Tab-separated table of C-alpha atoms and ligand atoms in Angstrom:
chain	number	residue	atom	x	y	z
A	1	UNK	CA	0.000	0.000	0.000
A	2	UNK	CA	1.370	3.409	-0.894
A	3	UNK	CA	2.022	6.228	1.564
A	4	UNK	CA	-1.370	7.843	1.058
A	5	UNK	CA	-3.149	4.518	0.899
A	6	UNK	CA	-3.952	5.104	-2.738
A	7	UNK	CA	-5.679	2.149	-4.284
A	8	UNK	CA	-5.684	0.741	-7.787
A	9	UNK	CA	-8.763	-0.463	-9.629
A	10	UNK	CA	-8.874	-2.623	-12.737
A	11	UNK	CA	-11.438	-2.648	-15.522
A	12	UNK	CA	-12.008	-6.356	-16.162
A	13	UNK	CA	-13.347	-5.723	-19.643
A	14	UNK	CA	-10.208	-4.077	-21.043
A	15	UNK	CA	-7.431	-4.269	-18.451
A	16	UNK	CA	-7.254	-0.510	-17.838
A	17	UNK	CA	-5.958	0.289	-14.365
A	18	UNK	CA	-7.314	3.305	-12.530
A	19	UNK	CA	-4.615	4.338	-10.084
A	20	UNK	CA	-5.920	6.855	-7.532
A	21	UNK	CA	-2.417	8.323	-7.280
A	22	UNK	CA	-2.339	9.067	-11.029
A	23	UNK	CA	-6.015	9.835	-11.616
A	24	UNK	CA	-7.225	10.132	-15.208
A	25	UNK	CA	-6.231	13.677	-16.210
A	26	UNK	CA	-7.515	13.167	-19.798
A	27	UNK	CA	-11.011	12.826	-18.324
A	28	UNK	CA	-10.522	15.612	-15.797
A	29	UNK	CA	-9.697	13.413	-12.784
A	30	UNK	CA	-6.676	14.980	-11.146
A	31	UNK	CA	-3.955	12.833	-9.545
A	32	UNK	CA	-5.120	11.801	-6.090
A	33	UNK	CA	-8.793	11.413	-7.053
A	34	UNK	CA	-10.204	8.566	-4.967
A	35	UNK	CA	-12.438	5.933	-6.509
A	36	UNK	CA	-15.302	7.177	-4.316
A	37	UNK	CA	-14.943	10.643	-5.854
A	38	UNK	CA	-15.082	9.496	-9.483
A	39	UNK	CA	-18.345	10.809	-10.979
A	40	UNK	CA	-20.867	8.118	-11.947
A	41	UNK	CA	-20.806	9.231	-15.584
A	42	UNK	CA	-17.031	8.707	-15.877
A	43	UNK	CA	-16.161	6.133	-18.517
A	44	UNK	CA	-13.210	3.792	-18.772
A	45	UNK	CA	-10.968	5.539	-21.356
A	46	UNK	CA	-10.336	2.261	-23.153
A	47	UNK	CA	-13.638	0.395	-23.240
A	48	UNK	CA	-16.340	2.834	-22.143
A	49	UNK	CA	-17.631	0.877	-19.147
A	50	UNK	CA	-18.301	2.895	-16.019
A	51	UNK	CA	-17.014	3.286	-12.479
A	52	UNK	CA	-19.156	0.438	-11.134
A	53	UNK	CA	-17.400	-1.956	-13.544
A	54	UNK	CA	-14.009	-1.381	-11.909
A	55	UNK	CA	-12.695	-3.957	-9.438
A	56	UNK	CA	-10.304	-3.216	-6.588
A	57	UNK	CA	-6.863	-4.735	-7.168
A	58	UNK	CA	-5.497	-6.746	-4.254
A	59	UNK	CA	-2.962	-4.660	-2.361
A	60	UNK	CA	0.739	-5.403	-2.749
A	61	UNK	CA	1.308	-5.622	0.975
A	62	UNK	CA	-1.666	-7.917	1.557
A	63	UNK	CA	-0.413	-10.576	-0.832
A	64	UNK	CA	3.296	-10.195	-0.075
A	65	UNK	CA	2.716	-10.344	3.686
A	66	UNK	CA	1.288	-13.838	3.379
A	67	UNK	CA	4.475	-15.115	1.750
A	68	UNK	CA	7.021	-16.896	3.904
A	69	UNK	CA	10.360	-15.086	4.004
A	70	UNK	CA	12.239	-18.149	2.760
A	71	UNK	CA	10.615	-18.076	-0.667
A	72	UNK	CA	12.899	-16.227	-3.087
A	73	UNK	CA	11.545	-12.921	-4.335
A	74	UNK	CA	11.291	-11.803	-7.950
A	75	UNK	CA	14.941	-10.816	-7.947
A	76	UNK	CA	16.374	-14.308	-7.531
A	77	UNK	CA	18.577	-14.664	-10.569
A	78	UNK	CA	19.157	-18.398	-10.747
A	79	UNK	CA	15.700	-19.788	-10.220
A	80	UNK	CA	15.269	-23.175	-11.840
A	81	UNK	CA	11.728	-23.879	-10.812
A	82	UNK	CA	11.171	-27.224	-9.125
A	83	UNK	CA	8.869	-30.197	-8.712
A	84	UNK	CA	6.340	-28.123	-6.776
A	85	UNK	CA	6.414	-25.081	-9.093
A	86	UNK	CA	3.657	-23.566	-11.173
A	87	UNK	CA	5.449	-22.162	-14.204
A	88	UNK	CA	3.781	-19.611	-16.491
A	89	UNK	CA	5.253	-19.002	-19.948
A	90	UNK	CA	4.352	-15.550	-21.281
A	91	UNK	CA	4.485	-12.044	-19.799
A	92	UNK	CA	1.450	-10.561	-21.519
A	93	UNK	CA	-1.980	-9.897	-20.060
A	94	UNK	CA	-2.838	-13.627	-20.031
A	95	UNK	CA	0.322	-14.610	-18.155
A	96	UNK	CA	-0.034	-11.929	-15.506
A	97	UNK	CA	-3.780	-12.548	-15.151
A	98	UNK	CA	-3.240	-16.205	-14.350
A	99	UNK	CA	-0.450	-15.332	-11.891
A	100	UNK	CA	-2.873	-12.996	-10.092
A	101	UNK	CA	-5.661	-15.564	-10.082
A	102	UNK	CA	-3.359	-18.232	-8.595
A	103	UNK	CA	-2.078	-15.838	-5.945
A	104	UNK	CA	-5.587	-14.937	-4.839
A	105	UNK	CA	-6.179	-18.622	-4.077
A	106	UNK	CA	-2.700	-19.861	-3.153
A	107	UNK	CA	-0.489	-17.326	-1.377
A	108	UNK	CA	2.263	-19.872	-0.639
A	109	UNK	CA	2.682	-21.912	-3.815
A	110	UNK	CA	5.952	-21.245	-5.692
A	111	UNK	CA	5.124	-19.565	-8.994
A	112	UNK	CA	7.610	-18.622	-11.714
A	113	UNK	CA	6.740	-16.508	-14.755
A	114	UNK	CA	9.055	-16.744	-17.765
A	115	UNK	CA	8.808	-14.197	-20.559
A	116	UNK	CA	10.658	-13.899	-23.857
A	117	UNK	CA	10.055	-10.119	-23.763
A	118	UNK	CA	10.479	-7.653	-20.899
A	119	UNK	CA	7.158	-8.706	-19.369
A	120	UNK	CA	6.060	-5.094	-18.844
A	121	UNK	CA	2.546	-4.675	-17.485
A	122	UNK	CA	0.479	-2.363	-19.704
A	123	UNK	CA	-3.056	-2.208	-21.161
A	124	UNK	CA	-2.575	-3.632	-24.648
A	125	UNK	CA	-5.866	-2.175	-25.990
A	126	UNK	CA	-4.347	1.287	-25.443
A	127	UNK	CA	-1.710	0.798	-28.168
A	128	UNK	CA	-4.001	1.530	-31.100
A	129	UNK	CA	-5.118	4.850	-29.634
A	130	UNK	CA	-1.852	5.993	-28.103
A	131	UNK	CA	-0.811	8.311	-30.939
A	132	UNK	CA	-3.868	10.524	-30.865
A	133	UNK	CA	-3.701	10.613	-27.065
A	134	UNK	CA	-0.123	11.835	-27.418
A	135	UNK	CA	1.217	8.868	-25.454
A	136	UNK	CA	4.703	7.494	-25.916
A	137	UNK	CA	5.289	3.747	-25.440
A	138	UNK	CA	6.690	4.296	-21.933
A	139	UNK	CA	3.607	6.304	-20.920
A	140	UNK	CA	1.525	3.154	-21.345
A	141	UNK	CA	3.585	1.068	-18.939
A	142	UNK	CA	1.898	0.477	-15.623
A	143	UNK	CA	4.655	-1.549	-13.956
A	144	UNK	CA	7.788	-3.477	-14.897
A	145	UNK	CA	8.006	-7.239	-14.503
A	146	UNK	CA	10.127	-7.174	-11.336
A	147	UNK	CA	7.727	-4.815	-9.551
A	148	UNK	CA	4.699	-6.836	-10.627
A	149	UNK	CA	6.348	-10.088	-9.524
A	150	UNK	CA	7.212	-8.554	-6.144
A	151	UNK	CA	3.624	-7.379	-5.766
A	152	UNK	CA	2.370	-10.894	-6.345
A	153	UNK	CA	5.161	-12.627	-4.468
A	154	UNK	CA	6.242	-14.688	-7.469
A	155	UNK	CA	9.528	-15.198	-9.291
A	156	UNK	CA	10.076	-13.807	-12.776
A	157	UNK	CA	12.518	-14.395	-15.618
A	158	UNK	CA	12.137	-11.662	-18.253
A	159	UNK	CA	13.943	-11.832	-21.616
A	160	UNK	CA	14.180	-15.611	-21.332
A	161	UNK	CA	13.182	-17.385	-24.506
A	162	UNK	CA	11.952	-20.981	-24.341
A	163	UNK	CA	13.749	-23.334	-26.713
A	164	UNK	CA	12.037	-26.604	-25.890
A	165	UNK	CA	9.258	-28.117	-23.841
A	166	UNK	CA	9.564	-31.731	-22.673
A	167	UNK	CA	6.140	-32.673	-21.273
A	168	UNK	CA	7.209	-36.202	-20.254
A	169	UNK	CA	10.075	-34.915	-18.069
A	170	UNK	CA	8.104	-31.777	-17.064
A	171	UNK	CA	10.961	-29.558	-18.073
A	172	UNK	CA	11.511	-26.413	-20.124
A	173	UNK	CA	14.791	-25.606	-21.825
A	174	UNK	CA	15.455	-21.870	-22.040
A	175	UNK	CA	18.314	-19.764	-23.372
A	176	UNK	CA	19.328	-19.272	-19.730
A	177	UNK	CA	19.011	-22.860	-18.478
A	178	UNK	CA	16.420	-25.486	-17.580
A	179	UNK	CA	13.226	-25.018	-15.585
A	180	UNK	CA	11.245	-27.806	-13.908
A	181	UNK	CA	7.546	-27.576	-13.148
A	182	UNK	CA	4.670	-29.369	-11.540
A	183	UNK	CA	2.054	-27.480	-13.543
A	184	UNK	CA	2.751	-25.467	-16.669
A	185	UNK	CA	0.627	-22.668	-18.113
A	186	UNK	CA	1.235	-21.593	-21.696
A	187	UNK	CA	0.312	-17.943	-22.263
A	188	UNK	CA	2.190	-17.657	-25.544
A	189	UNK	CA	-0.008	-15.088	-27.274
A	190	UNK	CA	-0.347	-14.633	-31.022
A	191	UNK	CA	1.432	-12.896	-33.858
A	192	UNK	CA	0.178	-10.608	-36.577
A	193	UNK	CA	-0.543	-12.608	-39.707
A	194	UNK	CA	2.274	-12.292	-42.249
A	195	UNK	CA	0.852	-11.386	-45.663
A	196	UNK	CA	2.512	-12.565	-48.846
A	197	UNK	CA	3.864	-9.428	-50.493
A	198	UNK	CA	6.529	-9.316	-53.204
A	199	UNK	CA	9.101	-6.559	-53.796
A	200	UNK	CA	12.381	-5.317	-52.346
A	201	UNK	CA	10.659	-3.387	-49.550
A	202	UNK	CA	8.302	-6.160	-48.364
A	203	UNK	CA	10.454	-6.595	-45.257
A	204	UNK	CA	9.711	-2.970	-44.311
A	205	UNK	CA	6.109	-3.802	-43.398
A	206	UNK	CA	5.583	-3.191	-39.676
A	207	UNK	CA	3.379	-5.488	-37.631
A	208	UNK	CA	2.304	-4.093	-34.288
A	209	UNK	CA	1.016	-6.487	-31.674
A	210	UNK	CA	2.771	-5.518	-28.456
A	211	UNK	CA	4.590	-2.686	-26.777
A	212	UNK	CA	7.943	-3.712	-28.272
A	213	UNK	CA	6.676	-3.567	-31.849
A	214	UNK	CA	4.777	-0.357	-31.058
A	215	UNK	CA	8.104	1.130	-29.946
A	216	UNK	CA	9.592	0.111	-33.321
A	217	UNK	CA	6.682	1.758	-35.105
A	218	UNK	CA	7.170	5.002	-33.167
A	219	UNK	CA	10.887	4.948	-33.993
A	220	UNK	CA	10.038	4.609	-37.687
A	221	UNK	CA	7.620	7.531	-37.565
A	222	UNK	CA	10.290	10.136	-38.129
A	223	UNK	CA	9.324	13.690	-39.180
A	224	UNK	CA	9.711	12.730	-42.865
A	225	UNK	CA	6.919	10.172	-42.595
A	226	UNK	CA	3.625	11.694	-43.744
A	227	UNK	CA	1.860	8.910	-45.653
A	228	UNK	CA	0.890	5.723	-43.820
A	229	UNK	CA	-0.664	2.660	-45.457
A	230	UNK	CA	-2.558	0.202	-43.262
A	231	UNK	CA	-3.149	-3.373	-44.413
A	232	UNK	CA	-6.449	-4.544	-42.947
A	233	UNK	CA	-9.760	-2.774	-42.254
A	234	UNK	CA	-10.738	-4.861	-39.233
A	235	UNK	CA	-10.841	-3.677	-35.644
A	236	UNK	CA	-7.144	-2.868	-35.241
A	237	UNK	CA	-6.777	-1.461	-38.777
A	238	UNK	CA	-9.714	0.935	-38.263
A	239	UNK	CA	-8.450	1.988	-34.833
A	240	UNK	CA	-5.004	2.765	-36.225
A	241	UNK	CA	-6.581	4.582	-39.213
A	242	UNK	CA	-8.551	6.862	-36.889
A	243	UNK	CA	-5.610	7.274	-34.513
A	244	UNK	CA	-3.082	8.115	-37.226
A	245	UNK	CA	-5.333	10.381	-39.284
A	246	UNK	CA	-6.142	12.155	-36.012
A	247	UNK	CA	-2.409	12.613	-35.438
A	248	UNK	CA	-2.068	14.284	-38.850
A	249	UNK	CA	-0.941	11.431	-41.095
A	250	UNK	CA	-2.277	10.848	-44.571
A	251	UNK	CA	-3.756	7.358	-44.192
A	252	UNK	CA	-4.647	4.734	-46.817
A	253	UNK	CA	-6.324	1.460	-45.817
A	254	UNK	CA	-6.157	-1.631	-48.059
A	255	UNK	CA	-8.379	-4.671	-47.478
A	256	UNK	CA	-9.845	-7.402	-49.712
A	257	UNK	CA	-13.201	-7.045	-47.875
A	258	UNK	CA	-15.909	-4.812	-49.375
A	259	UNK	CA	-16.155	-2.481	-46.361
A	260	UNK	CA	-14.442	-1.710	-43.033
A	261	UNK	CA	-15.274	-3.949	-40.038
A	262	UNK	CA	-17.213	-6.176	-42.439
A	263	UNK	CA	-16.923	-9.299	-40.283
A	264	UNK	CA	-17.945	-7.494	-37.097
A	265	UNK	CA	-20.864	-5.092	-37.675
A	266	UNK	CA	-23.814	-4.553	-40.077
A	267	UNK	CA	-23.142	-2.592	-43.257
A	268	UNK	CA	-24.962	0.542	-42.057
A	269	UNK	CA	-22.367	0.998	-39.316
A	270	UNK	CA	-19.479	0.071	-41.622
A	271	UNK	CA	-20.673	2.611	-44.159
A	272	UNK	CA	-20.976	5.406	-41.647
A	273	UNK	CA	-17.548	4.666	-40.173
A	274	UNK	CA	-16.163	4.685	-43.726
A	275	UNK	CA	-17.667	8.116	-44.372
A	276	UNK	CA	-16.514	9.577	-41.049
A	277	UNK	CA	-12.938	8.416	-41.508
A	278	UNK	CA	-12.922	9.509	-45.159
A	279	UNK	CA	-13.859	12.970	-43.911
A	280	UNK	CA	-10.692	12.857	-41.787
A	281	UNK	CA	-8.709	12.047	-44.924
A	282	UNK	CA	-8.615	8.233	-44.826
A	283	UNK	CA	-8.425	6.789	-48.346
A	284	UNK	CA	-10.155	3.384	-48.466
A	285	UNK	CA	-8.835	0.890	-51.020
A	286	UNK	CA	-11.374	-1.876	-50.449
A	287	UNK	CA	-11.602	-5.083	-52.459
A	288	UNK	CA	-7.838	-5.033	-52.984
A	289	UNK	CA	-4.631	-6.450	-51.551
A	290	UNK	CA	-1.051	-5.217	-51.546
A	291	UNK	CA	0.840	-7.278	-54.116
A	292	UNK	CA	4.222	-5.655	-54.269
A	293	UNK	CA	6.163	-3.115	-52.216
A	294	UNK	CA	9.376	-1.584	-53.558
A	295	UNK	CA	11.728	1.198	-52.572
A	296	UNK	CA	10.933	4.209	-54.721
A	297	UNK	CA	12.544	7.591	-55.260
A	298	UNK	CA	10.364	9.280	-52.677
A	299	UNK	CA	9.412	6.620	-50.172
A	300	UNK	CA	7.805	3.277	-50.902
A	301	UNK	CA	6.039	2.285	-54.098
A	302	UNK	CA	3.020	0.004	-53.544
A	303	UNK	CA	1.284	-2.020	-56.227
A	304	UNK	CA	-2.243	-3.238	-55.516
A	305	UNK	CA	-4.096	-6.285	-56.858
A	306	UNK	CA	-6.562	-4.030	-58.718
A	307	UNK	CA	-3.726	-2.464	-60.714
A	308	UNK	CA	-3.615	0.776	-58.713
A	309	UNK	CA	-0.304	2.107	-57.442
A	310	UNK	CA	0.408	4.411	-54.541
A	311	UNK	CA	3.375	6.088	-52.911
A	312	UNK	CA	3.693	5.756	-49.170
A	313	UNK	CA	6.224	6.262	-46.388
A	314	UNK	CA	5.231	3.518	-43.997
A	315	UNK	CA	3.215	0.289	-44.268
A	316	UNK	CA	1.562	-1.094	-41.186
A	317	UNK	CA	-0.028	-4.542	-41.220
A	318	UNK	CA	-3.128	-5.289	-39.133
A	319	UNK	CA	-4.287	-8.409	-40.907
A	320	UNK	CA	-5.384	-10.478	-37.945
A	321	UNK	CA	-3.693	-12.721	-35.413
A	322	UNK	CA	-2.218	-16.199	-35.645
A	323	UNK	CA	-1.892	-18.086	-32.310
A	324	UNK	CA	1.628	-19.078	-31.282
A	325	UNK	CA	1.440	-22.870	-31.249
A	326	UNK	CA	4.936	-23.964	-32.362
A	327	UNK	CA	6.300	-24.765	-28.885
A	328	UNK	CA	3.211	-26.824	-28.003
A	329	UNK	CA	3.145	-28.551	-31.373
A	330	UNK	CA	6.777	-29.630	-31.106
A	331	UNK	CA	6.093	-30.922	-27.598
A	332	UNK	CA	3.341	-33.149	-28.996
A	333	UNK	CA	0.379	-31.276	-27.504
A	334	UNK	CA	-2.819	-31.291	-29.572
A	335	UNK	CA	-3.281	-28.147	-31.688
A	336	UNK	CA	-5.799	-26.927	-34.264
A	337	UNK	CA	-5.982	-23.179	-34.937
A	338	UNK	CA	-4.537	-22.812	-31.433
A	339	UNK	CA	-3.425	-25.075	-28.589
A	340	UNK	CA	-6.443	-27.296	-27.947
A	341	UNK	CA	-7.910	-26.934	-24.438
A	342	UNK	CA	-10.966	-28.201	-22.528
A	343	UNK	CA	-13.267	-25.974	-20.467
A	344	UNK	CA	-10.827	-25.771	-17.567
A	345	UNK	CA	-8.149	-24.751	-20.087
A	346	UNK	CA	-6.197	-28.036	-19.843
A	347	UNK	CA	-4.328	-29.062	-22.966
A	348	UNK	CA	-4.043	-32.689	-24.086
A	349	UNK	CA	-1.682	-33.084	-21.090
A	350	UNK	CA	-3.647	-32.516	-17.848
A	351	UNK	CA	-0.660	-30.835	-16.142
A	352	UNK	CA	-0.249	-28.294	-18.958
A	353	UNK	CA	-2.753	-25.456	-19.464
A	354	UNK	CA	-3.062	-22.821	-22.180
A	355	UNK	CA	-4.713	-19.384	-21.951
A	356	UNK	CA	-5.497	-16.353	-24.080
A	357	UNK	CA	-4.565	-15.745	-27.705
A	358	UNK	CA	-2.763	-19.105	-28.047
A	359	UNK	CA	-5.557	-21.356	-26.709
A	360	UNK	CA	-8.377	-22.855	-28.726
A	361	UNK	CA	-11.605	-24.178	-27.190
A	362	UNK	CA	-13.921	-25.978	-29.641
A	363	UNK	CA	-12.037	-24.377	-32.499
A	364	UNK	CA	-12.433	-20.859	-31.129
A	365	UNK	CA	-9.748	-18.486	-29.826
A	366	UNK	CA	-10.734	-15.871	-27.229
A	367	UNK	CA	-8.505	-12.892	-27.828
A	368	UNK	CA	-10.228	-10.240	-25.709
A	369	UNK	CA	-9.351	-9.325	-22.140
A	370	UNK	CA	-12.593	-10.226	-20.400
A	371	UNK	CA	-12.607	-13.928	-21.390
A	372	UNK	CA	-8.879	-14.122	-20.598
A	373	UNK	CA	-9.601	-13.063	-17.012
A	374	UNK	CA	-12.215	-15.813	-16.671
A	375	UNK	CA	-9.860	-18.350	-18.256
A	376	UNK	CA	-7.266	-17.374	-15.636
A	377	UNK	CA	-9.797	-18.023	-12.868
A	378	UNK	CA	-10.676	-21.437	-14.344
A	379	UNK	CA	-6.993	-22.469	-14.428
A	380	UNK	CA	-6.308	-21.241	-10.891
A	381	UNK	CA	-9.424	-23.030	-9.629
A	382	UNK	CA	-8.440	-26.295	-11.310
A	383	UNK	CA	-4.926	-26.165	-9.896
A	384	UNK	CA	-6.415	-25.632	-6.440
A	385	UNK	CA	-8.835	-28.522	-6.828
A	386	UNK	CA	-11.915	-26.324	-7.271
A	387	UNK	CA	-14.503	-26.503	-10.016
A	388	UNK	CA	-14.830	-23.423	-12.209
A	389	UNK	CA	-15.359	-23.969	-15.882
A	390	UNK	CA	-14.640	-21.344	-18.510
A	391	UNK	CA	-17.915	-20.492	-20.266
A	392	UNK	CA	-17.562	-18.892	-23.694
A	393	UNK	CA	-19.720	-15.744	-23.635
A	394	UNK	CA	-19.779	-12.968	-26.205
A	395	UNK	CA	-17.282	-10.311	-25.112
A	396	UNK	CA	-18.046	-6.593	-25.117
A	397	UNK	CA	-15.730	-4.959	-27.615
A	398	UNK	CA	-15.271	-1.238	-27.944
A	399	UNK	CA	-13.986	-0.216	-31.343
A	400	UNK	CA	-11.725	2.634	-30.302
A	401	UNK	CA	-12.513	4.947	-33.188
A	402	UNK	CA	-13.206	8.346	-31.570
A	403	UNK	CA	-14.599	9.618	-34.899
A	404	UNK	CA	-17.440	7.155	-34.419
A	405	UNK	CA	-17.522	5.214	-31.163
A	406	UNK	CA	-18.805	1.644	-31.655
A	407	UNK	CA	-19.523	-0.988	-29.018
A	408	UNK	CA	-20.268	-4.515	-30.126
A	409	UNK	CA	-21.159	-7.695	-28.292
A	410	UNK	CA	-21.878	-10.597	-30.603
A	411	UNK	CA	-21.714	-14.374	-30.729
A	412	UNK	CA	-18.644	-15.821	-32.421
A	413	UNK	CA	-18.623	-16.964	-36.018
A	414	UNK	CA	-19.921	-15.350	-39.177
A	415	UNK	CA	-23.181	-13.377	-38.977
A	416	UNK	CA	-25.149	-12.631	-42.155
A	417	UNK	CA	-25.593	-8.900	-42.671
A	418	UNK	CA	-29.393	-9.233	-42.796
A	419	UNK	CA	-29.475	-11.046	-39.440
A	420	UNK	CA	-28.843	-7.708	-37.731
A	421	UNK	CA	-32.166	-6.077	-36.771
A	422	UNK	CA	-32.305	-2.284	-36.529
A	423	UNK	CA	-33.670	-1.037	-33.182
A	424	UNK	CA	-35.408	2.308	-32.817
A	425	UNK	CA	-33.544	4.272	-30.226
A	426	UNK	CA	-34.290	7.880	-29.311
A	427	UNK	CA	-30.599	8.655	-28.767
A	428	UNK	CA	-28.144	9.734	-31.397
A	429	UNK	CA	-26.533	6.749	-33.078
A	430	UNK	CA	-27.287	3.358	-34.595
A	431	UNK	CA	-28.532	0.328	-32.668
A	432	UNK	CA	-28.756	-3.220	-34.065
A	433	UNK	CA	-29.479	-6.543	-32.403
A	434	UNK	CA	-29.052	-10.223	-33.134
A	435	UNK	CA	-31.977	-12.217	-31.796
A	436	UNK	CA	-32.313	-15.915	-31.244
A	437	UNK	CA	-35.537	-17.436	-29.834
A	438	UNK	CA	-36.804	-13.978	-28.856
A	439	UNK	CA	-33.770	-13.336	-26.646
A	440	UNK	CA	-31.030	-10.905	-27.560
A	441	UNK	CA	-27.870	-12.779	-28.517
A	442	UNK	CA	-25.807	-9.746	-29.468
A	443	UNK	CA	-25.910	-6.024	-30.156
A	444	UNK	CA	-23.991	-3.192	-31.716
A	445	UNK	CA	-24.280	0.475	-30.773
A	446	UNK	CA	-22.676	3.499	-32.380
A	447	UNK	CA	-22.299	7.197	-31.679
A	448	UNK	CA	-23.623	8.502	-28.347
A	449	UNK	CA	-25.436	5.203	-27.864
A	450	UNK	CA	-22.119	3.371	-27.569
A	451	UNK	CA	-21.685	4.869	-24.103
A	452	UNK	CA	-24.703	2.825	-22.962
A	453	UNK	CA	-23.097	-0.493	-23.909
A	454	UNK	CA	-22.375	-1.394	-20.268
A	455	UNK	CA	-26.092	-1.622	-19.403
A	456	UNK	CA	-26.973	-3.629	-22.523
A	457	UNK	CA	-24.063	-5.942	-21.818
A	458	UNK	CA	-25.110	-6.592	-18.204
A	459	UNK	CA	-28.675	-7.379	-19.351
A	460	UNK	CA	-27.430	-9.774	-22.033
A	461	UNK	CA	-25.248	-11.571	-19.485
A	462	UNK	CA	-28.002	-11.738	-16.847
B	501	FE	FE1	-12.269	-0.717	-19.628
């Protein structure tokens, strides 16, 4: 607990942390604003849910105080795990979420988190809106891995890449030595899909999926860069298009689909978003793909599948995610589009779990924060001998396009455009629903209406 007893609150839907010490100056909450003093109409800056949707984070001192002094802290350099260890591979939101969930149930159990990257704790959804908010990569970081590990009373090994997993011997081989485990949790994440593009500048395409690659992107955005081309008009592509056009860049978006967000929302909302972003200068090249990218005299020369050419300074790919399954596959674990798990997130080996972007339940990957938190609870419960199954429920997704706020909560899988039913709503914006057997199975709200998504979401879940 800090000197002034400031507390931290987490938004379970998006991972945003409201720290009373820092406040939320962008929304007018000065540093030092207590949770109790947040106005009821305040909205989470990342997902739009309200104050009542925040959950108090367990205090550092509370958790750490329960730990026996003999257990090495996060700074132990030569930790090798052991036969009683829970080992988590991955320092993203999924890895840290499961560490927290285990700690809430088991204050004493030795836990080691291994991460190929720095394992920084930050709200990943904030990346695609950081530019317009004037945030640098470091501004997004909530805590470093050592501090987070100390808070939870676990051990951590950042920048430690896993080379091999031997499930029979319950052992990981890393670049820094071997690690033994009793239970293993794979939180390996996903990578941006690599598109097949020809040309001598194809390797210049930037794929942003974490803070490290966002840092690279920011480094590439030198003052000479004015024209940005985004590959993909899905959620992330549209968010970056709004963010970058808002920051003054001349943005072009290329996608084989007929309209932006085509797999997520009905065409009326797609069309309006298209118009709003076009008004900000976004040039949509729909129904096309990037075929070739070459170095030109003034920047990069892009050739599209429809024969059009364009000059650009930077190409950013947002073409969807591919789960990281290689480590599991080589170890002989069952995989399909991801690492196959059951409803307590166990893989084909009962002592190995998978969570988040790398895990696949009934052929479906749950890449949003809210299901990841519930997956973490299911794993922690199973390890502790409790019953808590992970139930797939439609997540609430805020499309972070300030030019046209959109909130969508929909069942997985393809939805025919005409299955969306328009709802008359007195407020400003569009409202559509998906109905099944007279109950509402999903909804999408735009404009001012999007701010009411929390209420619709709670009713749908009830
Ligand atoms: Fe949120």
